[in-house]
Coordinates of C-alpha atoms in Angstrom, one line a residue:
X257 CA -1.7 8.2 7.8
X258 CA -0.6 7.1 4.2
X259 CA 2.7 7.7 3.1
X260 CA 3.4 6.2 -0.3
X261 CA 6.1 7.8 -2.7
X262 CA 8.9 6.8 -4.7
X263 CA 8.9 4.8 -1.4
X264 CA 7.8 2.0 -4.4
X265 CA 11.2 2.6 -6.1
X266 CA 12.5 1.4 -3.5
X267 CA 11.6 -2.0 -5.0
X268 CA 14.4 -1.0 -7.4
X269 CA 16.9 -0.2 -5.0
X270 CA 16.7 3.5 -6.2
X271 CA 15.4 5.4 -3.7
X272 CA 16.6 9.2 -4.3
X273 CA 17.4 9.5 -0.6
X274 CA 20.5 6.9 -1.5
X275 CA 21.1 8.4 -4.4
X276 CA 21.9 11.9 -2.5
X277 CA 22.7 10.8 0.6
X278 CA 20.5 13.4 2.3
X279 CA 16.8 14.9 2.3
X280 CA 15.9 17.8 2.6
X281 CA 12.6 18.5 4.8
X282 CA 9.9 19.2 1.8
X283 CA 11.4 16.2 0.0
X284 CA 10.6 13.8 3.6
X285 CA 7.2 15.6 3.9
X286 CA 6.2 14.2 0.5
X287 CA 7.8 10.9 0.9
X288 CA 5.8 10.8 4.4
X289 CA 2.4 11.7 2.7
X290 CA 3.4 9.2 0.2
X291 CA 2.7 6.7 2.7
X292 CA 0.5 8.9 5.3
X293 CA 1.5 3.5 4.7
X294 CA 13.9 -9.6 22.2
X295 CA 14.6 -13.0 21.4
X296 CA 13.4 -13.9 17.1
X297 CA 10.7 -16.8 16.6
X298 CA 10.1 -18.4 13.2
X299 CA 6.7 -20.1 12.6
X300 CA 5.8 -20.9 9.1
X301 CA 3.1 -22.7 7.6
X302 CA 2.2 -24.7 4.0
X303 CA -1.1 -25.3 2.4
X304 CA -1.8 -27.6 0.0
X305 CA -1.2 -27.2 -3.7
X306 CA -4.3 -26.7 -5.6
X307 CA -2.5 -28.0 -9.6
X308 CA -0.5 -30.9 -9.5
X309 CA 1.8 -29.2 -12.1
X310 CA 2.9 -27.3 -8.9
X311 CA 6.1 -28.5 -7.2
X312 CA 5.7 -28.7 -3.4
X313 CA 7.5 -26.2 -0.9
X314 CA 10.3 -28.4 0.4
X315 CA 11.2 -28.7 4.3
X316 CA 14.3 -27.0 3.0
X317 CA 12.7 -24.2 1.0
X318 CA 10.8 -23.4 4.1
X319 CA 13.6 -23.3 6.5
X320 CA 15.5 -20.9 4.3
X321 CA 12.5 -18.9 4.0
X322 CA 12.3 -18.6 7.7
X323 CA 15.9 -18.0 7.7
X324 CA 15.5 -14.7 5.8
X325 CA 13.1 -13.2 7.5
X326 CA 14.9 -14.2 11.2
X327 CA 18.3 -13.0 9.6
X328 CA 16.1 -9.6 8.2
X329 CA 14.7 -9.0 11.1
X330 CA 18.1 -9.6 13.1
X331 CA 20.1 -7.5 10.7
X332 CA 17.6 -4.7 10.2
X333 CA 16.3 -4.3 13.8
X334 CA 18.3 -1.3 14.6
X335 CA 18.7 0.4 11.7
X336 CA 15.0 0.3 10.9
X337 CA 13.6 0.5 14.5
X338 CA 11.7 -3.1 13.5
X339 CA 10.9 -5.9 15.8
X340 CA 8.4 -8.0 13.4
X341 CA 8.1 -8.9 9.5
X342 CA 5.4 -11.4 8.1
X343 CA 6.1 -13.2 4.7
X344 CA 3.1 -15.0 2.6
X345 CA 3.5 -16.4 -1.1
X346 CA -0.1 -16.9 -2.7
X347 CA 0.7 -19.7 -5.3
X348 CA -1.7 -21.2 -7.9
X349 CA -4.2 -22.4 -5.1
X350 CA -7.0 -20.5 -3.2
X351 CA -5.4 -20.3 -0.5
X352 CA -1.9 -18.6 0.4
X353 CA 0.8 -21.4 -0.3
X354 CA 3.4 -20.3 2.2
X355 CA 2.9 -18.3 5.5
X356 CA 5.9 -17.4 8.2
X357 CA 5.6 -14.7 11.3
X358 CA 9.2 -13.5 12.7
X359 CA 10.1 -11.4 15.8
X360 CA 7.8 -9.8 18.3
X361 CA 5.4 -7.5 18.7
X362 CA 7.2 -4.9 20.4
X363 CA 11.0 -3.4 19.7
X364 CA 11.7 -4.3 23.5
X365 CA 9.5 -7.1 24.8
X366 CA 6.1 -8.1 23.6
X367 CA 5.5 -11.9 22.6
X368 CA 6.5 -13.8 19.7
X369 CA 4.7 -12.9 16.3
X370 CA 2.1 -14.9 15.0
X371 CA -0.1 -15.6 11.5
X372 CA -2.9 -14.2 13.5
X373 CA -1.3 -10.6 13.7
X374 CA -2.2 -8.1 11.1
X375 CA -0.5 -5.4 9.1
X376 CA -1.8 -1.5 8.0
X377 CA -1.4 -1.9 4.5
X378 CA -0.7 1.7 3.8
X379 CA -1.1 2.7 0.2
X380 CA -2.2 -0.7 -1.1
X381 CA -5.2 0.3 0.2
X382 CA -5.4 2.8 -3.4
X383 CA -6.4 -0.5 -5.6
X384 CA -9.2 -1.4 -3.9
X385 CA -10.7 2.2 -4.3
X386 CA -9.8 2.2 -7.6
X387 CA -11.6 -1.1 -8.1
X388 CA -14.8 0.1 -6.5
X389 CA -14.9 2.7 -9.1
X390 CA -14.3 0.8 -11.8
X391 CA -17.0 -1.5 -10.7
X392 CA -19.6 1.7 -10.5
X393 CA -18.3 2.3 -14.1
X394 CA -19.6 -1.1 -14.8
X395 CA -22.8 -0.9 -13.5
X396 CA -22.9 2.4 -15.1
X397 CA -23.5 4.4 -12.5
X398 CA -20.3 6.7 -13.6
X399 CA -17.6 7.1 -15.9
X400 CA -14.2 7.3 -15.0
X401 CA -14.0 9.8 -17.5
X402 CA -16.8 11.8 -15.6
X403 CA -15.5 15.7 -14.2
X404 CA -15.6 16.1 -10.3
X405 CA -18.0 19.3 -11.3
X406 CA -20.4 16.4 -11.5
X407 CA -20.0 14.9 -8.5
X408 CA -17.7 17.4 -6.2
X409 CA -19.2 20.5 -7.4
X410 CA -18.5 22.2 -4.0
X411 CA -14.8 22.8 -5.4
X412 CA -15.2 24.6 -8.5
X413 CA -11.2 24.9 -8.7
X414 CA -11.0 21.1 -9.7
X415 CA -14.3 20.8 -11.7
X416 CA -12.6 19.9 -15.0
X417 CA -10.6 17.3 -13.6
X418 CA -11.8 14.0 -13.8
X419 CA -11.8 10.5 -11.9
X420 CA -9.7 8.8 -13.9
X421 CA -7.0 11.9 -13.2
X422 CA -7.3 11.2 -9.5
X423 CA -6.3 7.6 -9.5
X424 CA -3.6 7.8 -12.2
X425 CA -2.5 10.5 -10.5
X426 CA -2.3 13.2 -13.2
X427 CA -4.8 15.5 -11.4
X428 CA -2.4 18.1 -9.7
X429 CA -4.2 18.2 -7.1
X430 CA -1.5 18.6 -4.2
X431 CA -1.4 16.2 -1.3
X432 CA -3.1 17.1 1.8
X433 CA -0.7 14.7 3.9
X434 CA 2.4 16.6 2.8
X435 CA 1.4 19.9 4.0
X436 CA 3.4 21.4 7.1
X437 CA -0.6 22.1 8.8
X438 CA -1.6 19.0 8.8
X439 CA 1.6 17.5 9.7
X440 CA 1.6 19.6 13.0
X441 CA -2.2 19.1 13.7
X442 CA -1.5 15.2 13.4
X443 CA 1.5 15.5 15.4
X444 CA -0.5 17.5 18.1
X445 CA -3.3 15.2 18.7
X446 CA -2.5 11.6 16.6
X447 CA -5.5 9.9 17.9
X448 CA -7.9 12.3 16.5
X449 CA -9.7 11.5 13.2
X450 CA -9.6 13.7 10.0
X451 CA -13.1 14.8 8.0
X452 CA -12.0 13.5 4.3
X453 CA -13.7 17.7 4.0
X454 CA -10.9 18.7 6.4
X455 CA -8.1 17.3 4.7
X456 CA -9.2 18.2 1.7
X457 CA -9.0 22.3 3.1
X458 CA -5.5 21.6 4.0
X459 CA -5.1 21.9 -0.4
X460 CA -7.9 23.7 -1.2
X461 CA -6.6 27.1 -3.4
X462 CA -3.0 25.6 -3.9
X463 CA -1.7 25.9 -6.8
X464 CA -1.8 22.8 -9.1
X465 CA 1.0 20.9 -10.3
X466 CA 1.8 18.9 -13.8
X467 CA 2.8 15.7 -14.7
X468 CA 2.6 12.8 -12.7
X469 CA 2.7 13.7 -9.0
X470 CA 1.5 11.3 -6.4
X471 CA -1.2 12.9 -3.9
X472 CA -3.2 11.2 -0.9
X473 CA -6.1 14.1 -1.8
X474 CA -7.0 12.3 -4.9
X475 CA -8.2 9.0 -3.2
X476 CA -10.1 11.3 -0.2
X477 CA -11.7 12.5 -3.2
X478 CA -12.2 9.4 -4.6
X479 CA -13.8 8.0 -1.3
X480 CA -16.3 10.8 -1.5
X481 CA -17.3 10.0 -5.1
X482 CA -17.9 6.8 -4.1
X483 CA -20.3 7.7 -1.6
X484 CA -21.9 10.3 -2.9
X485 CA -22.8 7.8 -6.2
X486 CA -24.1 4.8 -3.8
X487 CA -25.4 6.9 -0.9
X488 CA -23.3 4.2 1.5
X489 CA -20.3 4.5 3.3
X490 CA -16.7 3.4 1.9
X491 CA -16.5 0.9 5.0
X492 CA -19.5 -1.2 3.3
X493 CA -18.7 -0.5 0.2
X494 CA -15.7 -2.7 0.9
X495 CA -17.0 -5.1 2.4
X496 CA -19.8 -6.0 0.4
X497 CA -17.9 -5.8 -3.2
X498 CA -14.5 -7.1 -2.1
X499 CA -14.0 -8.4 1.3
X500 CA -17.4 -10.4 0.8
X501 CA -17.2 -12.1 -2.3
X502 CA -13.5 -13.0 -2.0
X503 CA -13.8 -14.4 2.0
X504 CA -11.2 -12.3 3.4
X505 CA -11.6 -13.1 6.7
X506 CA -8.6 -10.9 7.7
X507 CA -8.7 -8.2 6.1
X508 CA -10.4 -4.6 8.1
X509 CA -11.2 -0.8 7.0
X510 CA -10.9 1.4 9.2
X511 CA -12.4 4.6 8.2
X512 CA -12.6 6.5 12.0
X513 CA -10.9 4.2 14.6
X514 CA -10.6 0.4 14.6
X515 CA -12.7 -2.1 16.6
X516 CA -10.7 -3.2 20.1
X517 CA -10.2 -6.6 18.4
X518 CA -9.0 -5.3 15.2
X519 CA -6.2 -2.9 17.2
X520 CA -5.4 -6.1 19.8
X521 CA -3.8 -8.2 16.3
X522 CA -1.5 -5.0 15.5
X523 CA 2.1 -5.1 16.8
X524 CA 3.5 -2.1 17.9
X525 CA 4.0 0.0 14.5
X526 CA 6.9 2.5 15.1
X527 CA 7.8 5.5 13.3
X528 CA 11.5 6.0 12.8
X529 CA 12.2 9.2 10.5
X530 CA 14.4 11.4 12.4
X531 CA 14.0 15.1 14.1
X532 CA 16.6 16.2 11.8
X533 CA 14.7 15.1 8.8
X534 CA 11.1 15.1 9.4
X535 CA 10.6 18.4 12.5
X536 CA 7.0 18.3 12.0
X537 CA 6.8 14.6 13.5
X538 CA 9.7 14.8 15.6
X539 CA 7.4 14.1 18.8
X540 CA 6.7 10.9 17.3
X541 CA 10.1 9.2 16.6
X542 CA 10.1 5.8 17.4
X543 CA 6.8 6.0 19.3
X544 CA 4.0 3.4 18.2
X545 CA 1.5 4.6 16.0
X546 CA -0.9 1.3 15.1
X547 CA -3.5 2.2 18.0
X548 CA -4.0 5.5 16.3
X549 CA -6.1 6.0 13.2
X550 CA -5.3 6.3 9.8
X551 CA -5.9 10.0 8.3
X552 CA -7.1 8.8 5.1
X553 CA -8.6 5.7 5.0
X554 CA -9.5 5.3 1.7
X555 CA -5.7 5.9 0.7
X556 CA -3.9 4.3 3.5
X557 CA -6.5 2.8 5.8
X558 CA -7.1 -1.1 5.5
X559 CA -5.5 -3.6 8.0
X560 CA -4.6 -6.8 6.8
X561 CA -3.0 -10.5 7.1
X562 CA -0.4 -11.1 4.4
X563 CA -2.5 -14.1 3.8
X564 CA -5.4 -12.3 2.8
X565 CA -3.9 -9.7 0.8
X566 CA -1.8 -11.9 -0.9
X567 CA -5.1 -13.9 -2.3
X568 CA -6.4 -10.0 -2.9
X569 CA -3.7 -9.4 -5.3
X570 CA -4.0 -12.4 -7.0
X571 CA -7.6 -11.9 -7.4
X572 CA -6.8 -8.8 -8.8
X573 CA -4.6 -9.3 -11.8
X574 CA -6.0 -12.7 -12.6
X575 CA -9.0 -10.8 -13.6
X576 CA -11.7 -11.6 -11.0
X577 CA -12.7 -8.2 -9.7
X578 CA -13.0 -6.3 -12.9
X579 CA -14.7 -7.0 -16.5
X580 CA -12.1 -6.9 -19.4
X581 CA -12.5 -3.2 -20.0
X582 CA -12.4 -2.1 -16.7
X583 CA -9.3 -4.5 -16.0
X584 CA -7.6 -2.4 -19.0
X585 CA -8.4 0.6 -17.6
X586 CA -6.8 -0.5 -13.9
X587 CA -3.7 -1.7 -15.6
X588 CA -3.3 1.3 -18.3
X589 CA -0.6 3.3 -17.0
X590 CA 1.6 6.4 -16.8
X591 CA 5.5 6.8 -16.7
X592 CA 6.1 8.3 -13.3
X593 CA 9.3 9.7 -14.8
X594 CA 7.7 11.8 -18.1
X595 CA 4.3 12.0 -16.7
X596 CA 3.2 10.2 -20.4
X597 CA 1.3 6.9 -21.0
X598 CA 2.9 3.9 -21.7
X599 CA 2.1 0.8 -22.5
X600 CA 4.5 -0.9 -20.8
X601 CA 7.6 -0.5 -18.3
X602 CA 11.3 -0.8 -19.5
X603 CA 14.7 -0.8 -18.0
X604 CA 14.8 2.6 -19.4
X605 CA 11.6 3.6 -17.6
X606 CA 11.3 1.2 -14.8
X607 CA 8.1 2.7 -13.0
X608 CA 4.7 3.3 -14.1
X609 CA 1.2 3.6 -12.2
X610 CA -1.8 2.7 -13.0
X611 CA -5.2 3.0 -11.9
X612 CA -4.2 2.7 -7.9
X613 CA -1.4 0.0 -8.8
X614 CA 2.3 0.0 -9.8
X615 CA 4.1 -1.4 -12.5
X616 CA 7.8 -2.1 -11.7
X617 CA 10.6 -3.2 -14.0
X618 CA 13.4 -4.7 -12.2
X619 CA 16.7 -6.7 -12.5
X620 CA 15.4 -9.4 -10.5
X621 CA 12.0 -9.5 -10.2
X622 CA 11.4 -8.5 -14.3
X623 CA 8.0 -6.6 -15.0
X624 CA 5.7 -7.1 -12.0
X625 CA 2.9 -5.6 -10.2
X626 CA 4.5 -4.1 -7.5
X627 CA 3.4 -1.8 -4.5
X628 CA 5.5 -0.6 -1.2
X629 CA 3.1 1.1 0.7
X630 CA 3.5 2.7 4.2
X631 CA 1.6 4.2 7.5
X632 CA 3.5 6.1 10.0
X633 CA 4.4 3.0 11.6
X634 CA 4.4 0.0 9.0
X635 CA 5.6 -0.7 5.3
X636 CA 3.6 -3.1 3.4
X637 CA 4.9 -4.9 0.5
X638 CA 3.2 -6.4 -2.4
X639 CA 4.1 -8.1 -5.7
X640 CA 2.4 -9.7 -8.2
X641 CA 4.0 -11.8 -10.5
X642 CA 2.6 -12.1 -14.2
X643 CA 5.1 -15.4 -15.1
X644 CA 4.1 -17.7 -12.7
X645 CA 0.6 -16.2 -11.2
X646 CA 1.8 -16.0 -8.0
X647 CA 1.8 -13.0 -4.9
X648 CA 5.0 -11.8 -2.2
X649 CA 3.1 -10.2 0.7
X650 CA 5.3 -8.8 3.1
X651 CA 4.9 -6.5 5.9
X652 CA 7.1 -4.9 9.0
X653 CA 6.0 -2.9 11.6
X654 CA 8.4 0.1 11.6
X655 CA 8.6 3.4 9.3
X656 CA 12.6 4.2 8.3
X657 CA 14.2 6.4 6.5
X658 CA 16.3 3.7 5.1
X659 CA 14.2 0.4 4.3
X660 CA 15.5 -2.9 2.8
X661 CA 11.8 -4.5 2.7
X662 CA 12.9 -4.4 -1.2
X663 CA 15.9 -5.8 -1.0
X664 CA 14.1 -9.0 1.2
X665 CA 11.3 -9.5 -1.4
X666 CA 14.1 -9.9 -4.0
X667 CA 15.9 -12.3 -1.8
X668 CA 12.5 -14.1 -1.4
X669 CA 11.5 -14.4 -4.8
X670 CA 14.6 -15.9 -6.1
X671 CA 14.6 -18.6 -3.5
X672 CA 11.2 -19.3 -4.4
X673 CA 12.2 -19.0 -8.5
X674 CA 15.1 -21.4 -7.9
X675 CA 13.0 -23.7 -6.0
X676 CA 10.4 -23.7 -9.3
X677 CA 7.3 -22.4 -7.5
X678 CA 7.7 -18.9 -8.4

């Protein structure tokens, strides 16, 4: 299941759970549905560098690249239940610059990591729905602006709400993967597969919220827009507007269960939220989750490498999947603190979200494109960096309640700014 939340804040190093020093269970439901996303071996690999301008990654770059992620990994392994965490830099070339696998597949024994493992995405996967509605609005066969009376008439509750409301966020619609019912039915039976129709019941005559307030429903929503305007499932959908066109050989939907060869690239992907803090899933603490489906595929459900979603990223914000007015309309955003559009993030408000992406203002990293999304049993990192062009992918296969996959991407990014290739 998805779980995406202030869990991007995280990025920041603000994430209200520190800032409290406890949760209480509503608060860890929402942060869940937010992202309802041995012995340590170091491989890395460099490809080419497609502009001449670009410096190469030194021998020495690389090893203290590999360094961070073994010493991550190392440090973290505990404390975040993780075994495994995959780094890849897309730079100004096709093809991802800089690749490294660390650790192992399992938190006790498996086999070493490998480039050839994949990563649930989580929340991530929000961008590239929001880019196959934008592309319908370009062939004009709908309007973000359009009301879901027109296309989701069977919930009259919501008919004045529109599409662009879903994927900014601003619907009110509350989130499906939150609710205390669905979070015992999952717990119950993981490995069963959600109707987008059922989990859209779980939310169905709740009250509605205002303001910005991050919901999984909108993009189950958004999934069944999209196939009731092309008459096609969101699984081909995807592949034939995005994983297509861009050759991401790596890079999977899975919108029931995934193909056996698919599952076989996972690592073990363990949840780690406590009892104490999250009741509802306490039969699933630090039990593997990646053979198990995702509840919402069309907010949490592609599997990817870092490679390929790296080279997605960069696709996306260099402008290749969207005309100019749709590419406005994915990057316009609103403040996740007021709930108001902005044109831009600031130090004074660091966060706004977009049209299924994230706008971060940070310290460190400046303004970027940044998104932490999570599964029950992975976090998945991405950044996009406007200065230089260029893409952090990182993912590890554990769920924590306290997660430095932030703090790492900082530490990454400034090796690779020092070094002049980022």
């Amino acid at each position: 299941m998805p779980i995406s939340s202030p869990v991007r804040r995280r990025v920041l190093g603000c994430d209200a759970r520190d800032r409290t020093g406890h949760r209480e269970g509503a608060a860890v439901r929402m942060r869940l549905a937010l992202a309802l996303a041995t012995a340590l071996v170091v491989t890395g690999a460099v490809a080419g560098m497609a502009q001449p301008r670009q410096r190469p990654i030194s021998p020495s770059l690389r090893a203290s690249l590999g360094a961070e992620l073994h010493r991550y990994v190392s440090t973290r392994r505990v404390a975040e239940h993780v075994s495994a965490v995959s780094l890849a830099v897309a730079l100004r070339g096709r093809r991802p610059s800089v690749n490294f696998a660390v650790g192992s597949t399992r938190y006790r024994g498996g086999v070493p990591i490998s480039l050839n493992n994949l990563w649930q995405i989580g929340s991530n996967t929000k961008a590239f729905t929001a880019v196959m509605l934008l592309q319908l609005e370009a062939e004009r066969k709908l309007s973000i602006d359009d009301r879901l009376g027109k296309w989701l008439p069977q919930y009259p509750a919501w008919r004045g709400i529109t599409i662009k409301q879903l994927l900014n966020m601003t619907s009110g619609i509350q989130d499906a993967l939150a609710q205390p019912a669905f979070l015992r039915a999952y717990a119950a039976a993981p490995d069963q597969v959600f109707s987008a129709k059922r989990l859209v019941s779980y939310v169905v005559g709740l009250p509605s919220k205002t303001g910005w307030v991050y919901s999984n429903t909108n993009y189950v929503l958004a999934q069944m827009i999209i196939e009731r305007v092309t008459h096609d499932s969101y699984a081909d959908q995807l592949r034939r507007r995005i994983i297509v066109p861009l050759g991401l050989h790596d890079l999977f939907s899975g919108m029931a269960r995934y193909p056996r060869s698919v599952i076989a690239r996972l690592p073990a992907g363990y949840y780690h939220i406590s009892p104490e803090a999250m009741p509802d899933l306490a039969s699933q603490f630090n039990k593997d989750q990646s053979r198990y489906p995702v509840a919402a595929p069309a907010s949490g459900g592609i599997v990817s490498s870092p490679g390929d979603a790296a080279r997605w990223d960069r696709a996306l914000f260099r402008g290749r999947e969207l005309p100019r007015k749709q590419q406005r309309e994915l990057e316009s955003l609103i403040s996740e603190k007021t709930g108001k559009p902005i044109k831009k993030t600031t130090r004074a408000d660091p966060a706004g979200f977009g049209l299924g992406v994230s706008q971060l203002t940070d310290p460190v990293l400046g303004r970027v494109w940044a998104y932490l999304g999570s599964t029950l049993g992975f976090r998945f990192l991405l950044i996009y960096v406007p200065r230089s062009g260029s893409t952090i992918a990182i993912g590890a296969n554990s769920l924590p309640e306290h997660d430095n996959l932030g703090v790492l991407a900082k530490s990454v990014y400034q090796k690779l700014h020092r070094a002049g290739v980022s």
